[in-house]
Amino acid sequence: MFEYNDENLKGWLQNAIHAALEAGEIISAALQKQRFTESKENPADLVTATDKAVEEFLFNHFKKCYPEHKFVGEETSAMTGSTVGQLDDVPTWIIDPVDGTTNFVHGFPFFCVAIGLAVNKTATIGVVYNPKLRELFYASKGHGAFMVTDPIKVKVGDGVKLTGAPLPLPDTLSHALIATEYGSSKVPSVLDPKIEIIRKIITNPVAGRGIRSIGTAEMHMCLIAQGAIDIYYEAGTHAWDVCAGAVIIQESGGQVFNWMSDQPFDILERTIIAVRGDGTVRHEKAPLIKELESLMIYIEYPRD
Ligand code: IPD
Ligand code: CA
């Protein structure tokens, strides 16, 4: 067990906020120029020089500050072919330099830098910054989730506290706004069940009010924390897609699980289902999650 206190938590969070804003400057500068892309697994799975530059900047920054910590990043993992591997109790920075790379390439304004810190294998700190919309979200375990618009110099505690939405979370999907992504994989064993789940939701008049899909897992999770989306689900996410957002949702009073599981959220599992908060403390899984899970088809992914 890695021991830490509130002072450690505050220091790590302040540092991550500062680093995310600097990373945002790199992304904003790149927006002014032409963005050359390379494909990873297929033409829907992109990487740019900016993804790599931001990841390098953040790795160097955190390695200098915390040489005893561990580091995982989307692009480093893509290059080495290894994913997270053994996550142990040591604080591990889990970084998505640009989440929503396709949006970034096209100038669709939903993309962000996401910095998560897992301690004792649990998502503990989350910072998400969208430099286009100039929206910063941050949270640390036990200390709430916050949103700052037009951030310049941000101190921990600044911003609006996020609590989901004041309206009660709907008990049925027929009153819920749902978010999901179908991901970049074209493999039929992955894509077919995803399409079938969407088909069930949109063809059944009582199984969902509508589906939204903005192309970034982390930004979907920030929309949940703001209360703009009631429920979000996806399969195929990696730890860097969800680590920061999981803390932000949990600290805003929402719930985050892996599909069909009652266990605490495991960032290495490749599925996620999350609901917004509404000011009530829940000890059980929200009925909305149970109803959506009844429509789901399990999809097998190797663990990160
Ligand atoms: C992707 C986005 C997308 C989600 C994928 C992620 P990237 O991340 O978050 O919304 O559906 O699972 O891989 O490639 O833009 O960093
Ligand atoms: Ca990502």
mmCIF file of C-alpha atoms and ligand atoms in Angstrom:
data_model
loop_
_atom_site.group_PDB
_atom_site.id
_atom_site.type_symbol
_atom_site.label_atom_id
_atom_site.label_comp_id
_atom_site.label_asym_id
_atom_site.label_seq_id
_atom_site.Cartn_x
_atom_site.Cartn_y
_atom_site.Cartn_z
ATOM 1 C CA MET A 1 0.000 0.000 0.000
ATOM 2 C CA PHE A 2 1.432 3.406 -0.951
ATOM 3 C CA GLU A 3 0.861 5.881 1.909
ATOM 4 C CA TYR A 4 0.032 9.480 1.036
ATOM 5 C CA ASN A 5 -1.691 12.433 2.648
ATOM 6 C CA ASP A 6 -3.805 15.429 1.615
ATOM 7 C CA GLU A 7 -0.710 17.574 1.123
ATOM 8 C CA ASN A 8 0.726 15.052 -1.382
ATOM 9 C CA LEU A 9 -2.608 14.946 -3.173
ATOM 10 C CA LYS A 10 -2.834 18.721 -3.406
ATOM 11 C CA GLY A 11 0.755 19.007 -4.660
ATOM 12 C CA TRP A 12 0.268 16.352 -7.358
ATOM 13 C CA LEU A 13 -3.018 17.948 -8.446
ATOM 14 C CA GLN A 14 -1.601 21.482 -8.596
ATOM 15 C CA ASN A 15 1.329 20.197 -10.639
ATOM 16 C CA ALA A 16 -0.964 18.295 -13.029
ATOM 17 C CA ILE A 17 -3.180 21.373 -13.568
ATOM 18 C CA HIS A 18 -0.138 23.482 -14.359
ATOM 19 C CA ALA A 19 1.243 20.828 -16.745
ATOM 20 C CA ALA A 20 -2.131 20.392 -18.502
ATOM 21 C CA LEU A 21 -2.359 24.136 -19.172
ATOM 22 C CA GLU A 22 1.176 24.135 -20.623
ATOM 23 C CA ALA A 23 0.349 21.097 -22.751
ATOM 24 C CA GLY A 24 -2.737 22.988 -23.935
ATOM 25 C CA GLU A 25 -0.439 25.759 -25.212
ATOM 26 C CA ILE A 26 1.430 23.219 -27.361
ATOM 27 C CA ILE A 27 -1.850 21.889 -28.761
ATOM 28 C CA SER A 28 -3.215 25.406 -29.425
ATOM 29 C CA ALA A 29 -0.037 26.399 -31.266
ATOM 30 C CA ALA A 30 -0.345 23.302 -33.464
ATOM 31 C CA LEU A 31 -3.936 24.224 -34.322
ATOM 32 C CA GLN A 32 -2.615 27.208 -36.260
ATOM 33 C CA LYS A 33 -0.585 24.929 -38.542
ATOM 34 C CA GLN A 34 -1.281 22.058 -40.914
ATOM 35 C CA ARG A 35 -1.573 18.790 -39.007
ATOM 36 C CA PHE A 36 0.090 15.784 -40.635
ATOM 37 C CA THR A 37 -1.264 12.441 -39.546
ATOM 38 C CA GLU A 38 -0.073 8.865 -39.414
ATOM 39 C CA SER A 39 -2.476 5.960 -39.056
ATOM 40 C CA LYS A 40 -1.978 3.395 -36.318
ATOM 41 C CA GLU A 41 -4.257 0.341 -36.750
ATOM 42 C CA ASN A 42 -6.381 1.814 -39.579
ATOM 43 C CA PRO A 43 -7.276 5.218 -41.130
ATOM 44 C CA ALA A 44 -9.685 5.872 -38.229
ATOM 45 C CA ASP A 45 -6.915 5.504 -35.631
ATOM 46 C CA LEU A 46 -4.655 8.539 -35.952
ATOM 47 C CA VAL A 47 -1.577 10.017 -34.358
ATOM 48 C CA THR A 48 0.053 13.388 -35.065
ATOM 49 C CA ALA A 49 3.386 14.958 -34.184
ATOM 50 C CA THR A 50 1.471 16.966 -31.560
ATOM 51 C CA ASP A 51 0.310 13.819 -29.718
ATOM 52 C CA LYS A 52 3.953 12.718 -29.550
ATOM 53 C CA ALA A 53 5.319 16.154 -28.575
ATOM 54 C CA VAL A 54 2.759 16.622 -25.796
ATOM 55 C CA GLU A 55 3.389 13.146 -24.397
ATOM 56 C CA GLU A 56 7.146 13.749 -24.414
ATOM 57 C CA PHE A 57 6.700 17.112 -22.697
ATOM 58 C CA LEU A 58 4.483 15.627 -19.963
ATOM 59 C CA PHE A 59 6.683 12.548 -19.413
ATOM 60 C CA ASN A 60 9.807 14.706 -19.070
ATOM 61 C CA HIS A 61 8.013 17.104 -16.756
ATOM 62 C CA PHE A 62 6.637 14.455 -14.372
ATOM 63 C CA LYS A 63 9.804 12.319 -14.492
ATOM 64 C CA LYS A 64 11.813 15.342 -13.359
ATOM 65 C CA CYS A 65 9.361 16.122 -10.538
ATOM 66 C CA TYR A 66 8.718 12.545 -9.416
ATOM 67 C CA PRO A 67 11.560 10.214 -10.482
ATOM 68 C CA GLU A 68 10.193 7.511 -8.133
ATOM 69 C CA HIS A 69 6.788 7.421 -9.897
ATOM 70 C CA LYS A 70 5.773 5.379 -12.962
ATOM 71 C CA PHE A 71 4.505 6.601 -16.330
ATOM 72 C CA VAL A 72 2.121 5.311 -18.996
ATOM 73 C CA GLY A 73 1.160 7.191 -22.144
ATOM 74 C CA GLU A 74 -0.949 6.384 -25.186
ATOM 75 C CA GLU A 75 1.750 7.070 -27.772
ATOM 76 C CA THR A 76 4.621 5.443 -25.865
ATOM 77 C CA SER A 77 2.453 2.339 -25.476
ATOM 78 C CA ALA A 78 1.609 2.381 -29.198
ATOM 79 C CA MET A 79 5.325 2.569 -30.073
ATOM 80 C CA THR A 80 6.502 -0.138 -27.688
ATOM 81 C CA GLY A 81 3.478 -2.365 -28.314
ATOM 82 C CA SER A 82 2.957 -2.793 -24.574
ATOM 83 C CA THR A 83 -0.063 -1.403 -22.781
ATOM 84 C CA VAL A 84 -0.142 -0.708 -19.073
ATOM 85 C CA GLY A 85 1.056 -4.138 -17.941
ATOM 86 C CA GLN A 86 1.490 -4.509 -14.226
ATOM 87 C CA LEU A 87 -0.115 -1.612 -12.407
ATOM 88 C CA ASP A 88 1.103 -1.709 -8.817
ATOM 89 C CA ASP A 89 0.588 0.553 -5.796
ATOM 90 C CA VAL A 90 3.259 3.081 -6.857
ATOM 91 C CA PRO A 91 1.809 6.383 -8.140
ATOM 92 C CA THR A 92 1.506 6.000 -11.919
ATOM 93 C CA TRP A 93 0.862 8.934 -14.239
ATOM 94 C CA ILE A 94 -1.478 7.818 -17.027
ATOM 95 C CA ILE A 95 -1.489 10.268 -19.903
ATOM 96 C CA ASP A 96 -3.490 10.788 -23.065
ATOM 97 C CA PRO A 97 -1.668 13.684 -24.767
ATOM 98 C CA VAL A 98 -4.545 14.418 -27.168
ATOM 99 C CA ASP A 99 -7.785 12.554 -26.552
ATOM 100 C CA GLY A 100 -9.968 13.020 -29.616
ATOM 101 C CA THR A 101 -7.061 13.084 -32.084
ATOM 102 C CA THR A 102 -9.402 12.805 -35.097
ATOM 103 C CA ASN A 103 -11.317 15.879 -33.879
ATOM 104 C CA PHE A 104 -8.036 17.730 -33.362
ATOM 105 C CA VAL A 105 -6.967 16.915 -36.937
ATOM 106 C CA HIS A 106 -10.275 18.132 -38.369
ATOM 107 C CA GLY A 107 -10.689 21.117 -36.035
ATOM 108 C CA PHE A 108 -13.883 19.702 -34.467
ATOM 109 C CA PRO A 109 -13.670 21.452 -31.105
ATOM 110 C CA PHE A 110 -13.793 18.456 -28.735
ATOM 111 C CA PHE A 111 -10.283 17.290 -27.873
ATOM 112 C CA CYS A 112 -8.255 17.523 -24.718
ATOM 113 C CA VAL A 113 -5.127 16.615 -22.862
ATOM 114 C CA ALA A 114 -5.918 14.133 -20.084
ATOM 115 C CA ILE A 115 -3.663 13.497 -17.088
ATOM 116 C CA GLY A 116 -4.619 10.801 -14.611
ATOM 117 C CA LEU A 117 -2.728 9.569 -11.566
ATOM 118 C CA ALA A 118 -3.411 6.064 -10.270
ATOM 119 C CA VAL A 119 -2.268 5.311 -6.717
ATOM 120 C CA ASN A 120 -2.764 1.879 -5.161
ATOM 121 C CA LYS A 121 -4.196 0.851 -8.564
ATOM 122 C CA THR A 122 -7.034 3.374 -8.158
ATOM 123 C CA ALA A 123 -7.696 6.473 -10.257
ATOM 124 C CA THR A 124 -6.876 9.209 -7.727
ATOM 125 C CA ILE A 125 -6.262 12.449 -9.631
ATOM 126 C CA GLY A 126 -7.778 13.586 -12.910
ATOM 127 C CA VAL A 127 -7.122 16.692 -14.986
ATOM 128 C CA VAL A 128 -8.695 17.253 -18.405
ATOM 129 C CA TYR A 129 -8.112 20.414 -20.430
ATOM 130 C CA ASN A 130 -9.753 21.318 -23.741
ATOM 131 C CA PRO A 131 -7.572 24.155 -25.122
ATOM 132 C CA LYS A 132 -10.006 24.942 -27.957
ATOM 133 C CA LEU A 133 -13.035 25.551 -25.721
ATOM 134 C CA ARG A 134 -10.738 26.670 -22.884
ATOM 135 C CA GLU A 135 -12.393 24.398 -20.349
ATOM 136 C CA LEU A 136 -10.432 22.797 -17.524
ATOM 137 C CA PHE A 137 -11.779 19.986 -15.338
ATOM 138 C CA TYR A 138 -9.958 18.628 -12.312
ATOM 139 C CA ALA A 139 -10.587 16.359 -9.337
ATOM 140 C CA SER A 140 -8.774 14.475 -6.617
ATOM 141 C CA LYS A 141 -10.120 11.588 -4.583
ATOM 142 C CA GLY A 142 -12.140 12.861 -1.638
ATOM 143 C CA HIS A 143 -11.844 16.541 -2.557
ATOM 144 C CA GLY A 144 -14.480 17.167 -5.235
ATOM 145 C CA ALA A 145 -14.472 17.916 -8.942
ATOM 146 C CA PHE A 146 -14.218 21.412 -10.430
ATOM 147 C CA MET A 147 -14.525 23.181 -13.769
ATOM 148 C CA VAL A 148 -12.698 26.383 -14.710
ATOM 149 C CA THR A 149 -13.478 28.294 -17.891
ATOM 150 C CA ASP A 150 -10.812 30.482 -19.519
ATOM 151 C CA PRO A 151 -8.143 29.200 -17.118
ATOM 152 C CA ILE A 152 -4.953 31.231 -16.762
ATOM 153 C CA LYS A 153 -3.342 30.643 -13.386
ATOM 154 C CA VAL A 154 -5.432 28.082 -11.557
ATOM 155 C CA LYS A 155 -5.060 27.160 -7.898
ATOM 156 C CA VAL A 156 -6.588 23.975 -6.464
ATOM 157 C CA GLY A 157 -10.060 24.990 -5.235
ATOM 158 C CA ASP A 158 -10.684 27.528 -8.037
ATOM 159 C CA GLY A 159 -13.686 27.107 -10.295
ATOM 160 C CA VAL A 160 -17.229 25.795 -10.085
ATOM 161 C CA LYS A 161 -17.822 22.611 -8.095
ATOM 162 C CA LEU A 162 -19.348 19.904 -10.292
ATOM 163 C CA THR A 163 -22.275 17.880 -8.953
ATOM 164 C CA GLY A 164 -23.925 16.380 -12.033
ATOM 165 C CA ALA A 165 -27.303 18.020 -12.576
ATOM 166 C CA PRO A 166 -29.855 19.293 -10.063
ATOM 167 C CA LEU A 167 -32.594 17.187 -11.719
ATOM 168 C CA PRO A 168 -32.886 13.625 -10.387
ATOM 169 C CA LEU A 169 -31.054 11.041 -12.500
ATOM 170 C CA PRO A 170 -33.793 9.339 -14.583
ATOM 171 C CA ASP A 171 -34.707 5.847 -13.451
ATOM 172 C CA THR A 172 -35.410 4.698 -16.994
ATOM 173 C CA LEU A 173 -33.457 4.935 -20.213
ATOM 174 C CA SER A 174 -36.506 6.318 -21.993
ATOM 175 C CA HIS A 175 -35.846 9.612 -20.160
ATOM 176 C CA ALA A 176 -32.079 9.509 -20.502
ATOM 177 C CA LEU A 177 -29.593 11.131 -22.847
ATOM 178 C CA ILE A 178 -26.963 8.507 -23.611
ATOM 179 C CA ALA A 179 -23.409 8.891 -24.919
ATOM 180 C CA THR A 180 -21.246 6.236 -26.514
ATOM 181 C CA GLU A 181 -18.532 5.714 -29.120
ATOM 182 C CA TYR A 182 -18.169 2.865 -31.572
ATOM 183 C CA GLY A 183 -14.341 3.179 -31.499
ATOM 184 C CA SER A 184 -11.831 2.645 -34.315
ATOM 185 C CA SER A 185 -11.759 -1.177 -34.448
ATOM 186 C CA LYS A 186 -13.337 -2.664 -37.587
ATOM 187 C CA VAL A 187 -13.082 -6.271 -36.406
ATOM 188 C CA PRO A 188 -16.599 -7.818 -36.759
ATOM 189 C CA SER A 189 -16.470 -9.548 -33.358
ATOM 190 C CA VAL A 190 -16.024 -6.078 -31.831
ATOM 191 C CA LEU A 191 -18.056 -3.875 -34.157
ATOM 192 C CA ASP A 192 -21.127 -6.105 -34.631
ATOM 193 C CA PRO A 193 -22.129 -6.244 -30.946
ATOM 194 C CA LYS A 194 -21.522 -2.474 -30.610
ATOM 195 C CA ILE A 195 -23.851 -1.788 -33.542
ATOM 196 C CA GLU A 196 -26.400 -4.234 -32.158
ATOM 197 C CA ILE A 197 -26.456 -2.446 -28.792
ATOM 198 C CA ILE A 198 -26.950 0.917 -30.547
ATOM 199 C CA ARG A 199 -29.679 -0.647 -32.724
ATOM 200 C CA LYS A 200 -31.522 -1.848 -29.616
ATOM 201 C CA ILE A 201 -31.299 1.604 -28.031
ATOM 202 C CA ILE A 202 -32.450 3.614 -31.029
ATOM 203 C CA THR A 203 -35.121 1.273 -32.401
ATOM 204 C CA ASN A 204 -36.874 0.591 -29.121
ATOM 205 C CA PRO A 205 -39.005 3.672 -28.319
ATOM 206 C CA VAL A 206 -38.526 3.169 -24.597
ATOM 207 C CA ALA A 207 -34.817 2.342 -24.590
ATOM 208 C CA GLY A 208 -33.259 5.762 -24.864
ATOM 209 C CA ARG A 209 -34.094 9.376 -25.606
ATOM 210 C CA GLY A 210 -31.063 9.853 -27.848
ATOM 211 C CA ILE A 211 -27.425 8.953 -28.374
ATOM 212 C CA ARG A 212 -24.586 11.462 -28.606
ATOM 213 C CA SER A 213 -21.026 10.707 -29.723
ATOM 214 C CA ILE A 214 -18.399 13.459 -29.717
ATOM 215 C CA GLY A 215 -15.210 11.487 -30.371
ATOM 216 C CA THR A 216 -13.413 11.724 -27.055
ATOM 217 C CA ALA A 217 -13.945 9.466 -24.091
ATOM 218 C CA GLU A 218 -12.513 11.961 -21.590
ATOM 219 C CA MET A 219 -14.746 14.822 -22.798
ATOM 220 C CA HIS A 220 -17.810 12.563 -22.635
ATOM 221 C CA MET A 221 -16.877 11.881 -19.027
ATOM 222 C CA CYS A 222 -16.572 15.617 -18.306
ATOM 223 C CA LEU A 223 -20.061 16.100 -19.810
ATOM 224 C CA ILE A 224 -21.335 13.452 -17.378
ATOM 225 C CA ALA A 225 -19.717 15.368 -14.490
ATOM 226 C CA GLN A 226 -21.421 18.558 -15.706
ATOM 227 C CA GLY A 227 -24.768 16.744 -15.858
ATOM 228 C CA ALA A 228 -25.218 17.304 -19.611
ATOM 229 C CA ILE A 229 -25.302 13.561 -20.345
ATOM 230 C CA ASP A 230 -27.078 11.044 -18.084
ATOM 231 C CA ILE A 231 -25.207 7.867 -18.960
ATOM 232 C CA TYR A 232 -22.087 6.998 -20.989
ATOM 233 C CA TYR A 233 -20.830 3.575 -22.023
ATOM 234 C CA GLU A 234 -18.032 2.293 -24.224
ATOM 235 C CA ALA A 235 -16.011 -0.877 -24.840
ATOM 236 C CA GLY A 236 -12.402 -0.897 -25.987
ATOM 237 C CA THR A 237 -11.188 2.098 -23.984
ATOM 238 C CA HIS A 238 -7.671 2.045 -22.551
ATOM 239 C CA ALA A 239 -6.562 3.300 -19.140
ATOM 240 C CA TRP A 240 -5.431 6.646 -20.621
ATOM 241 C CA ASP A 241 -8.897 7.233 -22.127
ATOM 242 C CA VAL A 242 -10.687 6.945 -18.779
ATOM 243 C CA CYS A 243 -8.328 7.390 -15.803
ATOM 244 C CA ALA A 244 -8.691 11.176 -15.431
ATOM 245 C CA GLY A 245 -12.406 11.207 -16.287
ATOM 246 C CA ALA A 246 -13.220 8.452 -13.778
ATOM 247 C CA VAL A 247 -12.005 10.593 -10.853
ATOM 248 C CA ILE A 248 -13.847 13.632 -12.221
ATOM 249 C CA ILE A 249 -17.138 11.693 -12.474
ATOM 250 C CA GLN A 250 -16.803 9.986 -9.091
ATOM 251 C CA GLU A 251 -15.936 13.261 -7.362
ATOM 252 C CA SER A 252 -18.940 14.975 -8.958
ATOM 253 C CA GLY A 253 -21.187 12.360 -7.327
ATOM 254 C CA GLY A 254 -21.563 10.058 -10.345
ATOM 255 C CA GLN A 255 -20.841 6.341 -10.587
ATOM 256 C CA VAL A 256 -18.334 4.532 -12.812
ATOM 257 C CA PHE A 257 -18.222 0.756 -13.372
ATOM 258 C CA ASN A 258 -16.871 -1.773 -15.838
ATOM 259 C CA TRP A 259 -19.669 -3.486 -17.794
ATOM 260 C CA MET A 260 -21.702 -6.034 -15.825
ATOM 261 C CA SER A 261 -19.554 -5.634 -12.718
ATOM 262 C CA ASP A 262 -20.354 -4.515 -9.178
ATOM 263 C CA GLN A 263 -16.671 -4.236 -8.268
ATOM 264 C CA PRO A 264 -14.838 -0.899 -7.915
ATOM 265 C CA PHE A 265 -13.931 0.526 -11.339
ATOM 266 C CA ASP A 266 -10.795 -1.098 -12.745
ATOM 267 C CA ILE A 267 -9.006 1.222 -15.211
ATOM 268 C CA LEU A 268 -7.229 -1.742 -16.864
ATOM 269 C CA GLU A 269 -10.498 -3.401 -17.864
ATOM 270 C CA ARG A 270 -11.540 -2.251 -21.306
ATOM 271 C CA THR A 271 -15.197 -1.376 -20.659
ATOM 272 C CA ILE A 272 -16.851 1.558 -18.958
ATOM 273 C CA ILE A 273 -20.392 2.539 -17.969
ATOM 274 C CA ALA A 274 -20.966 5.732 -15.988
ATOM 275 C CA VAL A 275 -23.881 7.847 -14.773
ATOM 276 C CA ARG A 276 -24.041 11.434 -13.599
ATOM 277 C CA GLY A 277 -24.607 12.583 -10.049
ATOM 278 C CA ASP A 278 -27.784 14.351 -8.917
ATOM 279 C CA GLY A 279 -26.908 15.278 -5.360
ATOM 280 C CA THR A 280 -28.000 11.955 -3.820
ATOM 281 C CA VAL A 281 -25.560 9.529 -2.241
ATOM 282 C CA ARG A 282 -26.004 6.071 -3.798
ATOM 283 C CA HIS A 283 -24.779 2.873 -2.186
ATOM 284 C CA GLU A 284 -26.112 0.687 -4.996
ATOM 285 C CA LYS A 285 -25.680 0.700 -8.729
ATOM 286 C CA ALA A 286 -28.081 3.238 -10.305
ATOM 287 C CA PRO A 287 -31.140 1.571 -11.959
ATOM 288 C CA LEU A 288 -30.212 3.345 -15.196
ATOM 289 C CA ILE A 289 -26.961 1.355 -15.377
ATOM 290 C CA LYS A 290 -28.795 -1.926 -14.704
ATOM 291 C CA GLU A 291 -31.304 -1.193 -17.477
ATOM 292 C CA LEU A 292 -28.601 -0.353 -20.007
ATOM 293 C CA GLU A 293 -26.622 -3.451 -19.012
ATOM 294 C CA SER A 294 -29.691 -5.569 -19.803
ATOM 295 C CA LEU A 295 -29.322 -4.445 -23.449
ATOM 296 C CA MET A 296 -25.594 -5.084 -23.648
ATOM 297 C CA ILE A 297 -23.681 -7.850 -25.323
ATOM 298 C CA TYR A 298 -20.395 -8.647 -23.656
ATOM 299 C CA ILE A 299 -17.333 -7.885 -25.817
ATOM 300 C CA GLU A 300 -14.067 -9.620 -24.996
ATOM 301 C CA TYR A 301 -10.942 -7.427 -24.886
ATOM 302 C CA PRO A 302 -7.482 -8.255 -23.546
ATOM 303 C CA ARG A 303 -6.794 -6.333 -20.340
ATOM 304 C CA ASP A 304 -4.498 -3.332 -20.624
HETATM 305 C C1 IPD B 1 -10.142 7.712 -28.631
HETATM 306 C C2 IPD B 1 -11.294 8.605 -28.284
HETATM 307 C C3 IPD B 1 -12.584 7.972 -28.744
HETATM 308 C C4 IPD B 1 -12.792 6.612 -28.126
HETATM 309 C C5 IPD B 1 -11.602 5.714 -28.352
HETATM 310 C C6 IPD B 1 -10.308 6.405 -27.930
HETATM 311 P P1 IPD B 1 -7.849 9.020 -29.196
HETATM 312 O O1 IPD B 1 -8.919 8.281 -28.193
HETATM 313 O O2 IPD B 1 -11.372 8.823 -26.888
HETATM 314 O O3 IPD B 1 -13.679 8.746 -28.330
HETATM 315 O O4 IPD B 1 -13.904 6.030 -28.741
HETATM 316 O O5 IPD B 1 -11.817 4.561 -27.557
HETATM 317 O O6 IPD B 1 -9.221 5.579 -28.252
HETATM 318 O O7 IPD B 1 -7.358 7.965 -30.128
HETATM 319 O O8 IPD B 1 -8.570 10.123 -29.865
HETATM 320 O O9 IPD B 1 -6.800 9.464 -28.222
HETATM 321 CA CA CA B 2 -7.547 8.589 -26.167
#
